[in-house]
Every structure is written in C-alpha cells, then in structure tokens.
mmCIF file of C-alpha atoms in Angstrom:
data_model
loop_
_atom_site.group_PDB
_atom_site.id
_atom_site.type_symbol
_atom_site.label_atom_id
_atom_site.label_comp_id
_atom_site.label_asym_id
_atom_site.label_seq_id
_atom_site.Cartn_x
_atom_site.Cartn_y
_atom_site.Cartn_z
ATOM 1 C CA UNK A 1 2.633 -22.056 34.470
ATOM 2 C CA UNK A 2 -1.158 -22.165 33.957
ATOM 3 C CA UNK A 3 -1.246 -18.473 34.835
ATOM 4 C CA UNK A 4 1.223 -17.657 32.031
ATOM 5 C CA UNK A 5 -0.842 -19.649 29.552
ATOM 6 C CA UNK A 6 -3.969 -17.758 30.647
ATOM 7 C CA UNK A 7 -2.125 -14.497 30.260
ATOM 8 C CA UNK A 8 -1.019 -15.379 26.721
ATOM 9 C CA UNK A 9 -4.460 -16.642 25.769
ATOM 10 C CA UNK A 10 -5.988 -13.439 27.094
ATOM 11 C CA UNK A 11 -3.654 -11.325 24.998
ATOM 12 C CA UNK A 12 -4.402 -13.433 21.932
ATOM 13 C CA UNK A 13 -8.137 -13.113 22.431
ATOM 14 C CA UNK A 14 -7.660 -9.342 22.710
ATOM 15 C CA UNK A 15 -5.595 -9.334 19.503
ATOM 16 C CA UNK A 16 -8.374 -11.247 17.722
ATOM 17 C CA UNK A 17 -10.991 -8.856 19.090
ATOM 18 C CA UNK A 18 -8.920 -5.956 17.785
ATOM 19 C CA UNK A 19 -8.707 -7.582 14.335
ATOM 20 C CA UNK A 20 -12.469 -8.027 14.252
ATOM 21 C CA UNK A 21 -13.083 -4.373 15.109
ATOM 22 C CA UNK A 22 -10.423 -3.125 12.680
ATOM 23 C CA UNK A 23 -11.817 -5.376 9.958
ATOM 24 C CA UNK A 24 -15.317 -3.980 10.547
ATOM 25 C CA UNK A 25 -14.618 -0.300 10.874
ATOM 26 C CA UNK A 26 -10.946 0.456 10.342
ATOM 27 C CA UNK A 27 -8.199 1.434 12.740
ATOM 28 C CA UNK A 28 -9.098 5.154 12.620
ATOM 29 C CA UNK A 29 -12.439 4.482 14.308
ATOM 30 C CA UNK A 30 -11.249 1.757 16.696
ATOM 31 C CA UNK A 31 -11.308 2.623 20.394
ATOM 32 C CA UNK A 32 -9.912 0.582 23.282
ATOM 33 C CA UNK A 33 -13.419 0.545 24.782
ATOM 34 C CA UNK A 34 -14.838 -1.256 21.736
ATOM 35 C CA UNK A 35 -12.007 -3.756 21.674
ATOM 36 C CA UNK A 36 -12.601 -4.473 25.376
ATOM 37 C CA UNK A 37 -16.313 -5.065 24.678
ATOM 38 C CA UNK A 38 -15.534 -7.381 21.721
ATOM 39 C CA UNK A 39 -13.043 -9.326 23.871
ATOM 40 C CA UNK A 40 -15.571 -9.590 26.726
ATOM 41 C CA UNK A 41 -13.308 -7.603 29.041
ATOM 42 C CA UNK A 42 -13.567 -4.300 30.872
ATOM 43 C CA UNK A 43 -11.630 -1.270 29.730
ATOM 44 C CA UNK A 44 -9.592 -1.534 32.949
ATOM 45 C CA UNK A 45 -8.659 -5.152 32.167
ATOM 46 C CA UNK A 46 -7.598 -4.135 28.658
ATOM 47 C CA UNK A 47 -5.475 -1.300 30.037
ATOM 48 C CA UNK A 48 -3.755 -3.843 32.287
ATOM 49 C CA UNK A 49 -2.353 -5.371 29.073
ATOM 50 C CA UNK A 50 -1.908 -2.264 26.930
ATOM 51 C CA UNK A 51 -1.617 1.275 28.209
ATOM 52 C CA UNK A 52 -2.233 2.859 24.796
ATOM 53 C CA UNK A 53 -3.813 2.230 21.387
ATOM 54 C CA UNK A 54 -0.313 2.229 19.955
ATOM 55 C CA UNK A 55 0.830 -0.610 22.270
ATOM 56 C CA UNK A 56 -2.312 -2.566 21.460
ATOM 57 C CA UNK A 57 -1.622 -2.158 17.726
ATOM 58 C CA UNK A 58 1.989 -3.274 18.157
ATOM 59 C CA UNK A 59 0.902 -6.419 19.961
ATOM 60 C CA UNK A 60 -1.818 -7.178 17.402
ATOM 61 C CA UNK A 61 0.617 -6.749 14.549
ATOM 62 C CA UNK A 62 3.185 -9.080 16.127
ATOM 63 C CA UNK A 63 0.421 -11.614 16.523
ATOM 64 C CA UNK A 64 -0.559 -11.031 12.871
ATOM 65 C CA UNK A 65 3.070 -11.559 11.803
ATOM 66 C CA UNK A 66 3.174 -14.850 13.761
ATOM 67 C CA UNK A 67 -0.048 -15.966 12.073
ATOM 68 C CA UNK A 68 1.345 -15.063 8.647
ATOM 69 C CA UNK A 69 4.552 -16.935 9.275
ATOM 70 C CA UNK A 70 2.580 -20.003 10.444
ATOM 71 C CA UNK A 71 0.578 -19.885 7.191
ATOM 72 C CA UNK A 72 3.812 -19.552 5.194
ATOM 73 C CA UNK A 73 5.309 -22.541 7.044
ATOM 74 C CA UNK A 74 2.185 -24.599 6.275
ATOM 75 C CA UNK A 75 2.300 -23.516 2.626
ATOM 76 C CA UNK A 76 5.982 -24.462 2.387
ATOM 77 C CA UNK A 77 5.344 -27.896 3.922
ATOM 78 C CA UNK A 78 2.969 -28.605 1.020
ATOM 79 C CA UNK A 79 5.734 -27.948 -1.573
ATOM 80 C CA UNK A 80 8.195 -30.466 -3.061
ATOM 81 C CA UNK A 81 11.171 -30.849 -0.709
ATOM 82 C CA UNK A 82 13.542 -29.112 -0.915
ATOM 83 C CA UNK A 83 11.243 -26.372 -2.239
ATOM 84 C CA UNK A 84 12.139 -24.404 -5.383
ATOM 85 C CA UNK A 85 12.816 -20.723 -4.501
ATOM 86 C CA UNK A 86 10.190 -19.648 -7.040
ATOM 87 C CA UNK A 87 7.561 -21.620 -5.114
ATOM 88 C CA UNK A 88 8.782 -20.212 -1.793
ATOM 89 C CA UNK A 89 8.364 -16.624 -3.030
ATOM 90 C CA UNK A 90 4.931 -17.493 -4.419
ATOM 91 C CA UNK A 91 3.780 -18.905 -1.055
ATOM 92 C CA UNK A 92 5.084 -15.829 0.803
ATOM 93 C CA UNK A 93 3.338 -13.422 -1.591
ATOM 94 C CA UNK A 94 0.071 -15.357 -1.453
ATOM 95 C CA UNK A 95 0.082 -15.313 2.346
ATOM 96 C CA UNK A 96 0.956 -11.596 2.493
ATOM 97 C CA UNK A 97 -1.773 -10.578 0.053
ATOM 98 C CA UNK A 98 -5.513 -10.575 0.878
ATOM 99 C CA UNK A 99 -6.443 -13.650 -1.162
ATOM 100 C CA UNK A 100 -8.042 -15.554 1.729
ATOM 101 C CA UNK A 101 -10.049 -14.306 4.739
ATOM 102 C CA UNK A 102 -7.283 -14.932 7.305
ATOM 103 C CA UNK A 103 -4.675 -13.302 5.067
ATOM 104 C CA UNK A 104 -7.131 -10.449 4.460
ATOM 105 C CA UNK A 105 -7.423 -9.740 8.184
ATOM 106 C CA UNK A 106 -3.634 -9.649 8.634
ATOM 107 C CA UNK A 107 -3.192 -7.590 5.465
ATOM 108 C CA UNK A 108 -5.639 -4.934 6.751
ATOM 109 C CA UNK A 109 -3.886 -4.869 10.114
ATOM 110 C CA UNK A 110 -0.605 -4.345 8.271
ATOM 111 C CA UNK A 111 -2.018 -1.492 6.183
ATOM 112 C CA UNK A 112 -3.295 0.253 9.334
ATOM 113 C CA UNK A 113 0.031 -0.338 11.056
ATOM 114 C CA UNK A 114 2.116 1.038 8.181
ATOM 115 C CA UNK A 115 -0.065 4.150 7.930
ATOM 116 C CA UNK A 116 0.105 4.683 11.697
ATOM 117 C CA UNK A 117 3.878 4.151 11.653
ATOM 118 C CA UNK A 118 4.312 7.116 9.289
ATOM 119 C CA UNK A 119 3.323 9.412 12.166
ATOM 120 C CA UNK A 120 4.602 7.513 15.195
ATOM 121 C CA UNK A 121 8.413 7.282 15.593
ATOM 122 C CA UNK A 122 8.312 4.167 17.845
ATOM 123 C CA UNK A 123 6.029 2.247 15.499
ATOM 124 C CA UNK A 124 8.063 3.563 12.563
ATOM 125 C CA UNK A 125 11.218 1.928 13.896
ATOM 126 C CA UNK A 126 9.421 -1.363 14.635
ATOM 127 C CA UNK A 127 7.701 -1.662 11.280
ATOM 128 C CA UNK A 128 10.812 -0.610 9.348
ATOM 129 C CA UNK A 129 12.879 -3.244 11.193
ATOM 130 C CA UNK A 130 10.302 -5.925 10.394
ATOM 131 C CA UNK A 131 10.158 -4.944 6.732
ATOM 132 C CA UNK A 132 13.968 -4.795 6.468
ATOM 133 C CA UNK A 133 14.174 -8.313 7.927
ATOM 134 C CA UNK A 134 11.638 -9.531 5.383
ATOM 135 C CA UNK A 135 13.506 -7.764 2.592
ATOM 136 C CA UNK A 136 16.838 -9.314 3.707
ATOM 137 C CA UNK A 137 15.265 -12.798 3.704
ATOM 138 C CA UNK A 138 14.005 -12.340 0.127
ATOM 139 C CA UNK A 139 17.393 -10.995 -1.001
ATOM 140 C CA UNK A 140 19.248 -13.996 0.513
ATOM 141 C CA UNK A 141 16.894 -16.346 -1.322
ATOM 142 C CA UNK A 142 17.458 -14.520 -4.617
ATOM 143 C CA UNK A 143 21.248 -14.442 -4.204
ATOM 144 C CA UNK A 144 21.209 -18.175 -3.473
ATOM 145 C CA UNK A 145 19.053 -18.809 -6.562
ATOM 146 C CA UNK A 146 21.573 -16.858 -8.672
ATOM 147 C CA UNK A 147 24.417 -18.997 -7.223
ATOM 148 C CA UNK A 148 22.388 -22.128 -7.932
ATOM 149 C CA UNK A 149 21.755 -21.120 -11.553
ATOM 150 C CA UNK A 150 17.984 -20.742 -11.122
ATOM 151 C CA UNK A 151 18.134 -16.979 -11.798
ATOM 152 C CA UNK A 152 20.381 -15.416 -14.451
ATOM 153 C CA UNK A 153 23.699 -14.094 -13.076
ATOM 154 C CA UNK A 154 23.003 -10.906 -15.075
ATOM 155 C CA UNK A 155 20.170 -10.010 -12.717
ATOM 156 C CA UNK A 156 20.836 -7.500 -9.929
ATOM 157 C CA UNK A 157 19.769 -9.225 -6.689
ATOM 158 C CA UNK A 158 18.881 -5.958 -4.890
ATOM 159 C CA UNK A 159 16.664 -4.733 -7.742
ATOM 160 C CA UNK A 160 14.976 -8.136 -8.108
ATOM 161 C CA UNK A 161 14.310 -8.180 -4.358
ATOM 162 C CA UNK A 162 12.689 -4.739 -4.514
ATOM 163 C CA UNK A 163 10.533 -5.769 -7.476
ATOM 164 C CA UNK A 164 9.297 -8.808 -5.493
ATOM 165 C CA UNK A 165 8.463 -6.517 -2.554
ATOM 166 C CA UNK A 166 6.600 -4.151 -4.875
ATOM 167 C CA UNK A 167 4.172 -6.981 -5.671
ATOM 168 C CA UNK A 168 2.662 -6.420 -2.208
ATOM 169 C CA UNK A 169 1.242 -3.309 -3.922
ATOM 170 C CA UNK A 170 -1.544 -5.623 -5.096
ATOM 171 C CA UNK A 171 -2.984 -5.588 -1.546
ATOM 172 C CA UNK A 172 -5.078 -2.386 -1.801
ATOM 173 C CA UNK A 173 -6.016 -3.188 -5.416
ATOM 174 C CA UNK A 174 -7.361 -6.583 -4.341
ATOM 175 C CA UNK A 175 -9.109 -5.128 -1.270
ATOM 176 C CA UNK A 176 -10.920 -2.562 -3.394
ATOM 177 C CA UNK A 177 -11.813 -5.014 -6.151
ATOM 178 C CA UNK A 178 -9.796 -3.098 -8.778
ATOM 179 C CA UNK A 179 -7.911 -6.295 -9.637
ATOM 180 C CA UNK A 180 -9.449 -9.769 -9.381
ATOM 181 C CA UNK A 181 -7.580 -12.417 -7.377
ATOM 182 C CA UNK A 182 -6.918 -14.577 -10.450
ATOM 183 C CA UNK A 183 -5.491 -11.567 -12.346
ATOM 184 C CA UNK A 184 -3.144 -10.746 -9.457
ATOM 185 C CA UNK A 185 -2.044 -14.388 -9.316
ATOM 186 C CA UNK A 186 -1.433 -14.432 -13.091
ATOM 187 C CA UNK A 187 0.693 -11.272 -12.782
ATOM 188 C CA UNK A 188 2.688 -12.742 -9.865
ATOM 189 C CA UNK A 189 3.244 -15.945 -11.847
ATOM 190 C CA UNK A 190 4.386 -14.070 -14.906
ATOM 191 C CA UNK A 191 6.799 -11.971 -12.872
ATOM 192 C CA UNK A 192 8.226 -15.107 -11.213
ATOM 193 C CA UNK A 193 8.461 -16.921 -14.581
ATOM 194 C CA UNK A 194 10.544 -14.079 -15.979
ATOM 195 C CA UNK A 195 12.815 -14.139 -12.966
ATOM 196 C CA UNK A 196 13.122 -17.954 -12.890
ATOM 197 C CA UNK A 197 13.157 -19.103 -16.519
ATOM 198 C CA UNK A 198 11.825 -22.673 -16.772
ATOM 199 C CA UNK A 199 14.711 -25.172 -16.903
ATOM 200 C CA UNK A 200 17.162 -22.816 -15.134
ATOM 201 C CA UNK A 201 18.990 -19.677 -16.146
ATOM 202 C CA UNK A 202 22.379 -20.882 -17.369
ATOM 203 C CA UNK B 1 -18.310 35.275 -9.817
ATOM 204 C CA UNK B 2 -15.884 36.548 -7.149
ATOM 205 C CA UNK B 3 -17.972 34.735 -4.579
ATOM 206 C CA UNK B 4 -17.504 31.413 -6.398
ATOM 207 C CA UNK B 5 -13.756 31.995 -6.571
ATOM 208 C CA UNK B 6 -13.706 32.739 -2.818
ATOM 209 C CA UNK B 7 -15.686 29.597 -2.188
ATOM 210 C CA UNK B 8 -13.265 27.491 -4.209
ATOM 211 C CA UNK B 9 -10.243 29.110 -2.607
ATOM 212 C CA UNK B 10 -11.733 28.493 0.812
ATOM 213 C CA UNK B 11 -12.236 24.827 0.045
ATOM 214 C CA UNK B 12 -8.699 24.554 -1.293
ATOM 215 C CA UNK B 13 -7.242 26.195 1.789
ATOM 216 C CA UNK B 14 -9.197 23.702 3.896
ATOM 217 C CA UNK B 15 -7.900 20.823 1.773
ATOM 218 C CA UNK B 16 -4.328 22.051 2.305
ATOM 219 C CA UNK B 17 -4.951 22.417 6.054
ATOM 220 C CA UNK B 18 -6.219 18.845 6.102
ATOM 221 C CA UNK B 19 -3.097 17.611 4.285
ATOM 222 C CA UNK B 20 -0.884 19.389 6.798
ATOM 223 C CA UNK B 21 -2.669 17.794 9.752
ATOM 224 C CA UNK B 22 -2.743 14.345 8.123
ATOM 225 C CA UNK B 23 0.940 14.655 7.234
ATOM 226 C CA UNK B 24 1.776 15.529 10.850
ATOM 227 C CA UNK B 25 -0.331 13.046 12.742
ATOM 228 C CA UNK B 26 -2.156 10.715 10.395
ATOM 229 C CA UNK B 27 -5.782 10.487 9.387
ATOM 230 C CA UNK B 28 -6.729 8.334 12.388
ATOM 231 C CA UNK B 29 -5.987 11.203 14.791
ATOM 232 C CA UNK B 30 -7.302 14.016 12.580
ATOM 233 C CA UNK B 31 -10.400 15.829 13.863
ATOM 234 C CA UNK B 32 -12.469 18.446 12.011
ATOM 235 C CA UNK B 33 -11.755 20.841 14.899
ATOM 236 C CA UNK B 34 -7.996 20.667 14.262
ATOM 237 C CA UNK B 35 -8.420 21.122 10.537
ATOM 238 C CA UNK B 36 -10.594 24.181 11.184
ATOM 239 C CA UNK B 37 -7.890 25.627 13.466
ATOM 240 C CA UNK B 38 -5.142 24.966 10.883
ATOM 241 C CA UNK B 39 -7.273 26.602 8.162
ATOM 242 C CA UNK B 40 -7.997 29.618 10.394
ATOM 243 C CA UNK B 41 -11.732 28.851 10.375
ATOM 244 C CA UNK B 42 -14.296 27.973 13.020
ATOM 245 C CA UNK B 43 -15.677 24.454 13.295
ATOM 246 C CA UNK B 44 -19.047 25.856 12.183
ATOM 247 C CA UNK B 45 -17.491 27.344 9.034
ATOM 248 C CA UNK B 46 -15.823 24.038 8.256
ATOM 249 C CA UNK B 47 -19.112 22.186 8.734
ATOM 250 C CA UNK B 48 -20.664 24.577 6.219
ATOM 251 C CA UNK B 49 -18.389 22.982 3.601
ATOM 252 C CA UNK B 50 -18.268 19.399 4.863
ATOM 253 C CA UNK B 51 -20.795 17.775 7.144
ATOM 254 C CA UNK B 52 -18.558 14.805 7.988
ATOM 255 C CA UNK B 53 -14.911 13.695 8.161
ATOM 256 C CA UNK B 54 -15.669 11.374 5.286
ATOM 257 C CA UNK B 55 -16.864 14.246 3.026
ATOM 258 C CA UNK B 56 -13.820 16.287 3.982
ATOM 259 C CA UNK B 57 -11.561 13.374 3.061
ATOM 260 C CA UNK B 58 -13.320 12.918 -0.284
ATOM 261 C CA UNK B 59 -12.833 16.565 -1.149
ATOM 262 C CA UNK B 60 -9.182 16.544 -0.060
ATOM 263 C CA UNK B 61 -8.495 13.453 -2.127
ATOM 264 C CA UNK B 62 -10.074 14.939 -5.243
ATOM 265 C CA UNK B 63 -7.918 17.997 -4.725
ATOM 266 C CA UNK B 64 -4.886 15.681 -4.272
ATOM 267 C CA UNK B 65 -5.772 13.869 -7.514
ATOM 268 C CA UNK B 66 -5.963 17.238 -9.337
ATOM 269 C CA UNK B 67 -2.562 18.207 -7.950
ATOM 270 C CA UNK B 68 -1.090 14.867 -9.036
ATOM 271 C CA UNK B 69 -2.499 15.186 -12.512
ATOM 272 C CA UNK B 70 -1.100 18.735 -12.777
ATOM 273 C CA UNK B 71 2.335 17.414 -11.792
ATOM 274 C CA UNK B 72 2.009 14.614 -14.362
ATOM 275 C CA UNK B 73 1.047 17.154 -17.053
ATOM 276 C CA UNK B 74 4.087 19.269 -16.168
ATOM 277 C CA UNK B 75 6.338 16.191 -16.208
ATOM 278 C CA UNK B 76 4.955 15.174 -19.619
ATOM 279 C CA UNK B 77 5.528 18.657 -21.053
ATOM 280 C CA UNK B 78 9.232 18.235 -20.258
ATOM 281 C CA UNK B 79 9.459 15.042 -22.384
ATOM 282 C CA UNK B 80 10.302 14.739 -26.088
ATOM 283 C CA UNK B 81 7.137 15.287 -28.138
ATOM 284 C CA UNK B 82 5.331 13.069 -28.852
ATOM 285 C CA UNK B 83 6.429 11.349 -25.627
ATOM 286 C CA UNK B 84 7.519 7.706 -25.613
ATOM 287 C CA UNK B 85 5.010 5.577 -23.619
ATOM 288 C CA UNK B 86 7.853 4.297 -21.421
ATOM 289 C CA UNK B 87 8.602 7.887 -20.356
ATOM 290 C CA UNK B 88 4.894 8.591 -19.783
ATOM 291 C CA UNK B 89 4.594 5.612 -17.410
ATOM 292 C CA UNK B 90 7.778 6.690 -15.637
ATOM 293 C CA UNK B 91 6.440 10.221 -15.070
ATOM 294 C CA UNK B 92 3.130 8.851 -13.750
ATOM 295 C CA UNK B 93 4.860 6.447 -11.343
ATOM 296 C CA UNK B 94 7.259 9.133 -10.092
ATOM 297 C CA UNK B 95 4.387 11.526 -9.394
ATOM 298 C CA UNK B 96 2.315 8.824 -7.652
ATOM 299 C CA UNK B 97 5.164 7.696 -5.399
ATOM 300 C CA UNK B 98 6.505 9.732 -2.445
ATOM 301 C CA UNK B 99 9.763 10.825 -4.076
ATOM 302 C CA UNK B 100 9.216 14.561 -3.558
ATOM 303 C CA UNK B 101 7.522 16.477 -0.723
ATOM 304 C CA UNK B 102 4.401 17.398 -2.729
ATOM 305 C CA UNK B 103 4.049 13.853 -4.042
ATOM 306 C CA UNK B 104 4.648 12.572 -0.506
ATOM 307 C CA UNK B 105 1.721 14.597 0.843
ATOM 308 C CA UNK B 106 -0.651 13.310 -1.854
ATOM 309 C CA UNK B 107 0.657 9.750 -1.442
ATOM 310 C CA UNK B 108 -0.105 9.830 2.309
ATOM 311 C CA UNK B 109 -3.565 11.206 1.637
ATOM 312 C CA UNK B 110 -4.115 8.368 -0.812
ATOM 313 C CA UNK B 111 -2.971 5.739 1.678
ATOM 314 C CA UNK B 112 -5.364 7.121 4.319
ATOM 315 C CA UNK B 113 -8.165 7.239 1.763
ATOM 316 C CA UNK B 114 -7.660 3.680 0.558
ATOM 317 C CA UNK B 115 -7.582 2.355 4.127
ATOM 318 C CA UNK B 116 -10.707 4.328 5.022
ATOM 319 C CA UNK B 117 -12.442 3.124 1.865
ATOM 320 C CA UNK B 118 -12.097 -0.494 2.994
ATOM 321 C CA UNK B 119 -14.646 0.221 5.711
ATOM 322 C CA UNK B 120 -16.834 2.882 4.099
ATOM 323 C CA UNK B 121 -19.041 1.757 1.173
ATOM 324 C CA UNK B 122 -19.414 5.266 -0.336
ATOM 325 C CA UNK B 123 -15.695 5.954 -0.268
ATOM 326 C CA UNK B 124 -15.096 2.400 -1.489
ATOM 327 C CA UNK B 125 -17.085 3.048 -4.644
ATOM 328 C CA UNK B 126 -15.371 6.393 -5.263
ATOM 329 C CA UNK B 127 -11.839 5.159 -4.772
ATOM 330 C CA UNK B 128 -12.444 1.983 -6.779
ATOM 331 C CA UNK B 129 -13.841 4.055 -9.681
ATOM 332 C CA UNK B 130 -10.814 6.344 -9.600
ATOM 333 C CA UNK B 131 -8.384 3.428 -9.533
ATOM 334 C CA UNK B 132 -10.248 1.618 -12.343
ATOM 335 C CA UNK B 133 -10.033 4.770 -14.484
ATOM 336 C CA UNK B 134 -6.298 4.976 -13.811
ATOM 337 C CA UNK B 135 -5.901 1.293 -14.602
ATOM 338 C CA UNK B 136 -7.850 1.669 -17.882
ATOM 339 C CA UNK B 137 -5.616 4.588 -18.914
ATOM 340 C CA UNK B 138 -2.466 2.521 -18.343
ATOM 341 C CA UNK B 139 -3.953 -0.445 -20.225
ATOM 342 C CA UNK B 140 -4.836 1.741 -23.254
ATOM 343 C CA UNK B 141 -1.287 3.071 -23.318
ATOM 344 C CA UNK B 142 0.158 -0.460 -23.161
ATOM 345 C CA UNK B 143 -2.177 -1.786 -25.884
ATOM 346 C CA UNK B 144 -1.180 1.165 -28.101
ATOM 347 C CA UNK B 145 2.521 0.485 -27.452
ATOM 348 C CA UNK B 146 1.980 -3.162 -28.474
ATOM 349 C CA UNK B 147 0.263 -1.982 -31.706
ATOM 350 C CA UNK B 148 3.128 0.448 -32.298
ATOM 351 C CA UNK B 149 5.771 -2.273 -31.834
ATOM 352 C CA UNK B 150 7.252 -0.733 -28.693
ATOM 353 C CA UNK B 151 6.181 -3.690 -26.547
ATOM 354 C CA UNK B 152 6.366 -7.309 -27.717
ATOM 355 C CA UNK B 153 3.056 -8.646 -29.123
ATOM 356 C CA UNK B 154 3.636 -11.718 -26.926
ATOM 357 C CA UNK B 155 2.989 -9.680 -23.793
ATOM 358 C CA UNK B 156 -0.462 -9.815 -22.195
ATOM 359 C CA UNK B 157 -1.641 -6.186 -21.904
ATOM 360 C CA UNK B 158 -3.837 -6.824 -18.842
ATOM 361 C CA UNK B 159 -1.038 -8.556 -16.914
ATOM 362 C CA UNK B 160 1.496 -5.871 -17.879
ATOM 363 C CA UNK B 161 -0.954 -3.193 -16.716
ATOM 364 C CA UNK B 162 -1.371 -4.899 -13.356
ATOM 365 C CA UNK B 163 2.402 -5.233 -12.926
ATOM 366 C CA UNK B 164 2.794 -1.479 -13.575
ATOM 367 C CA UNK B 165 0.102 -0.765 -10.970
ATOM 368 C CA UNK B 166 1.864 -3.050 -8.480
ATOM 369 C CA UNK B 167 4.885 -0.717 -8.605
ATOM 370 C CA UNK B 168 2.856 1.731 -6.496
ATOM 371 C CA UNK B 169 3.621 -0.828 -3.750
ATOM 372 C CA UNK B 170 6.903 1.063 -3.348
ATOM 373 C CA UNK B 171 4.980 3.888 -1.602
ATOM 374 C CA UNK B 172 4.979 2.479 1.952
ATOM 375 C CA UNK B 173 8.495 1.068 1.496
ATOM 376 C CA UNK B 174 9.771 4.534 0.531
ATOM 377 C CA UNK B 175 7.803 6.239 3.324
ATOM 378 C CA UNK B 176 9.295 3.928 5.932
ATOM 379 C CA UNK B 177 12.842 4.137 4.548
ATOM 380 C CA UNK B 178 12.956 0.407 3.778
ATOM 381 C CA UNK B 179 13.916 1.190 0.163
ATOM 382 C CA UNK B 180 15.934 4.252 -0.834
ATOM 383 C CA UNK B 181 14.518 6.511 -3.578
ATOM 384 C CA UNK B 182 17.352 5.709 -6.011
ATOM 385 C CA UNK B 183 16.807 1.954 -5.490
ATOM 386 C CA UNK B 184 13.071 2.297 -6.200
ATOM 387 C CA UNK B 185 13.861 4.330 -9.329
ATOM 388 C CA UNK B 186 16.379 1.714 -10.500
ATOM 389 C CA UNK B 187 13.753 -1.021 -10.022
ATOM 390 C CA UNK B 188 11.132 0.996 -11.916
ATOM 391 C CA UNK B 189 13.608 1.606 -14.738
ATOM 392 C CA UNK B 190 14.548 -2.027 -14.945
ATOM 393 C CA UNK B 191 10.905 -3.083 -15.051
ATOM 394 C CA UNK B 192 10.183 -0.551 -17.822
ATOM 395 C CA UNK B 193 13.318 -1.589 -19.757
ATOM 396 C CA UNK B 194 12.129 -5.191 -19.760
ATOM 397 C CA UNK B 195 8.701 -4.147 -20.964
ATOM 398 C CA UNK B 196 10.027 -1.715 -23.609
ATOM 399 C CA UNK B 197 13.194 -3.302 -25.023
ATOM 400 C CA UNK B 198 15.524 -0.570 -26.344
ATOM 401 C CA UNK B 199 15.122 -0.180 -30.097
ATOM 402 C CA UNK B 200 11.563 -1.578 -30.112
ATOM 403 C CA UNK B 201 10.102 -5.030 -29.676
ATOM 404 C CA UNK B 202 9.747 -6.345 -33.217
#
C-alpha cells in the first residue's frame, strides 16, 4: 500500500513539474529532460513513468481535469442547495477559464493538449471523448432546466449547449489580456441571464 | 522590381510550406529544417529570411491574416450592398472558424500562434495588438448597428462585442469533431438573430 501511494505521489509531482515548465515556456519547448530536472528526478526515472512526451501530456491533462473537477465541486458546495442550474454553469465556466492562477495553469495545459491532439490520433480520441462527456453533461443540465421551467421551452437545448461551450473561447482572450476578467464575467452573466430569465421562463 | 517580387514570392512559398508542416504535425514538432525541405530551400536560405522559429511564425501568421482578410473581402462582395452588419459578422466568423480547408489551415496557425504568444513577450504583444484591432472593428460595427436601430439600444456594445469574439471558441470544438459544422453555424445564427431581431430593434 505505501508503495502505491508513493507511486501516485511521484506521478503527481511529475505532473506538477510539467505544468510549471509548460506555464513558463509552453508545450512546444518542453522536453522530458527539463521536466525530470524540475521534478528532481533523472530522465531514466521519468521514462519509467512515461515512455513519451505524448504519454506524459495525457497523464498531466488527466490530473488537470481532476483538479478542475475538484475546484468545480468546491465551487458548487458554496452555492445554495440544491444549486440553481445557472449558478452551476457559472461555476463550471469560471473554473474552466483562466481567471485564477490554478485555473490558468490547467487552462494552458488544456490549450496545449487540444493543439497537440489535432495532430496526434490517440490524443485526438482522448480529448474528443472528454469534451463530448463535458458537452453531454451541460446538455443534460439544460434539458432539465427546460423541463423545470427555468429555461424557455422554445429554446433548442443542443444549440444552447453549444453556445455555453463557445464561452470557453474567452480563454485565449483572457490569457492575452485582450479582454479583462471583469468584462468576460459580465459577458458570461449576460449570456446566462438571457438563457435563464429571472423568475423563470414560463 | 522583379527581385522584390521574387523575394515576396519566396517568403510566401515558405509561409505555405510552414502551414503544410504545421497542419501535418503541429507547431510543437515543426523545425526550420523541415520547413526548408518542404519549401525546396536549404536551411541557410531559410535562415536568410528568418533567423528564428519565432520570426518564421510571425511572418506566417501575418500571411495567414492577409489570406483571411482576402476571404472576408470576397465573402462581403457576395452580400447585398450595402451589407447588413449581421451578415458582415457572419462572414467574419465563418472565415475565422475552420469550416473550410483554407480557413482550417489559418485557424490552426492562429491556435499555434496564440499558444506560443503566451510564453513569448514579443509575440504576445503582436498577437494582442492584432486581436485588439479585430475587437475594435467588431465594436464599431455593433455601435453603428445600435445607432442605426438594427440592435436594441438596451444592449451593451462592449459585452455584445465580447460575446461575438467568444464564438471563435468553436474553433477547437470543430477541429476535434465535438461539434458538427452545421451545429456551429446554427448556434452562430441563433446568437446573431437574438442580437439583430428580424425587422430591426426599435
């Protein structure tokens, strides 16, 4: 048992080292040697865990997804119970977008991963599956909100889901300082207010 | 004069070679040596034009921006004259998103550029300037449409501009097949229909 814990901790410390390097210089310039150095390991030790850059990225991104979902769970716990679907979507968007340092690190990892996935069939399948799962979760929430009269029954749930997903397009605009965080939040709030009219939709 | 033309053509053929390589294997794995080979040039010749990967990327992205703006101009010429601002925004979004092969190539270049810019101060400044110009153009169009009664005067032009920009978030979702092109188009149309109510806003 202690050995397994060590093993997991080791992998996590490597994932964090990878994030640090990617955050500093981008995935394109990240080598396994540098990640090993940052993690205080030898290249051989790193290769014991990951035989390729691609495998290392996959692990780091799964770890990033776990971190994001922990932040979402924490954000949801702070909401009124049961939470309003509008507030749930707002928490998810805030944790996916680079508003805070920890969300920024995971958002950059995601951007690198998505770009890499466009040219790597294995990563492509993994990232597409993850995004489809996320999309399906948002669509279920929207369909439920239509049933519950919180969203107008005239809205198309698939289109509304896609428009929510499009809001992740703020990530590069926030990263590059083209849009200020409070402006992005105001836009997200306005979009959600239109979708969930105050006082219900019926 | 012919020498200048040759020079420009040479740079363009290098830009196209770079796109091909980036399209095939991603920016992270692109080396100047491979781009030289694809362009039918020696590494030395390539280095005569660009002393670094970063400079090569900057040139290729400017060329990509020119290509995009040519496609937008062509798309606008096909509209009723003077064009309705809703149709102008639709043409711009369609040419920015990877709906067609040529737009796909420029969209991938842009994604690589934006990611690279997060870690490179010079690129950061360039890409942020370009995006701010684009944002300002969209905001002027929206403010004009409010003045002209095509958009409700109750809408906040800055927020509406940011929500239009967010629609570029469909790019990775289209690239990875998470959203089908017709679904993304339907979402764009619905967003534009809400912003520009048929028959005018007043």
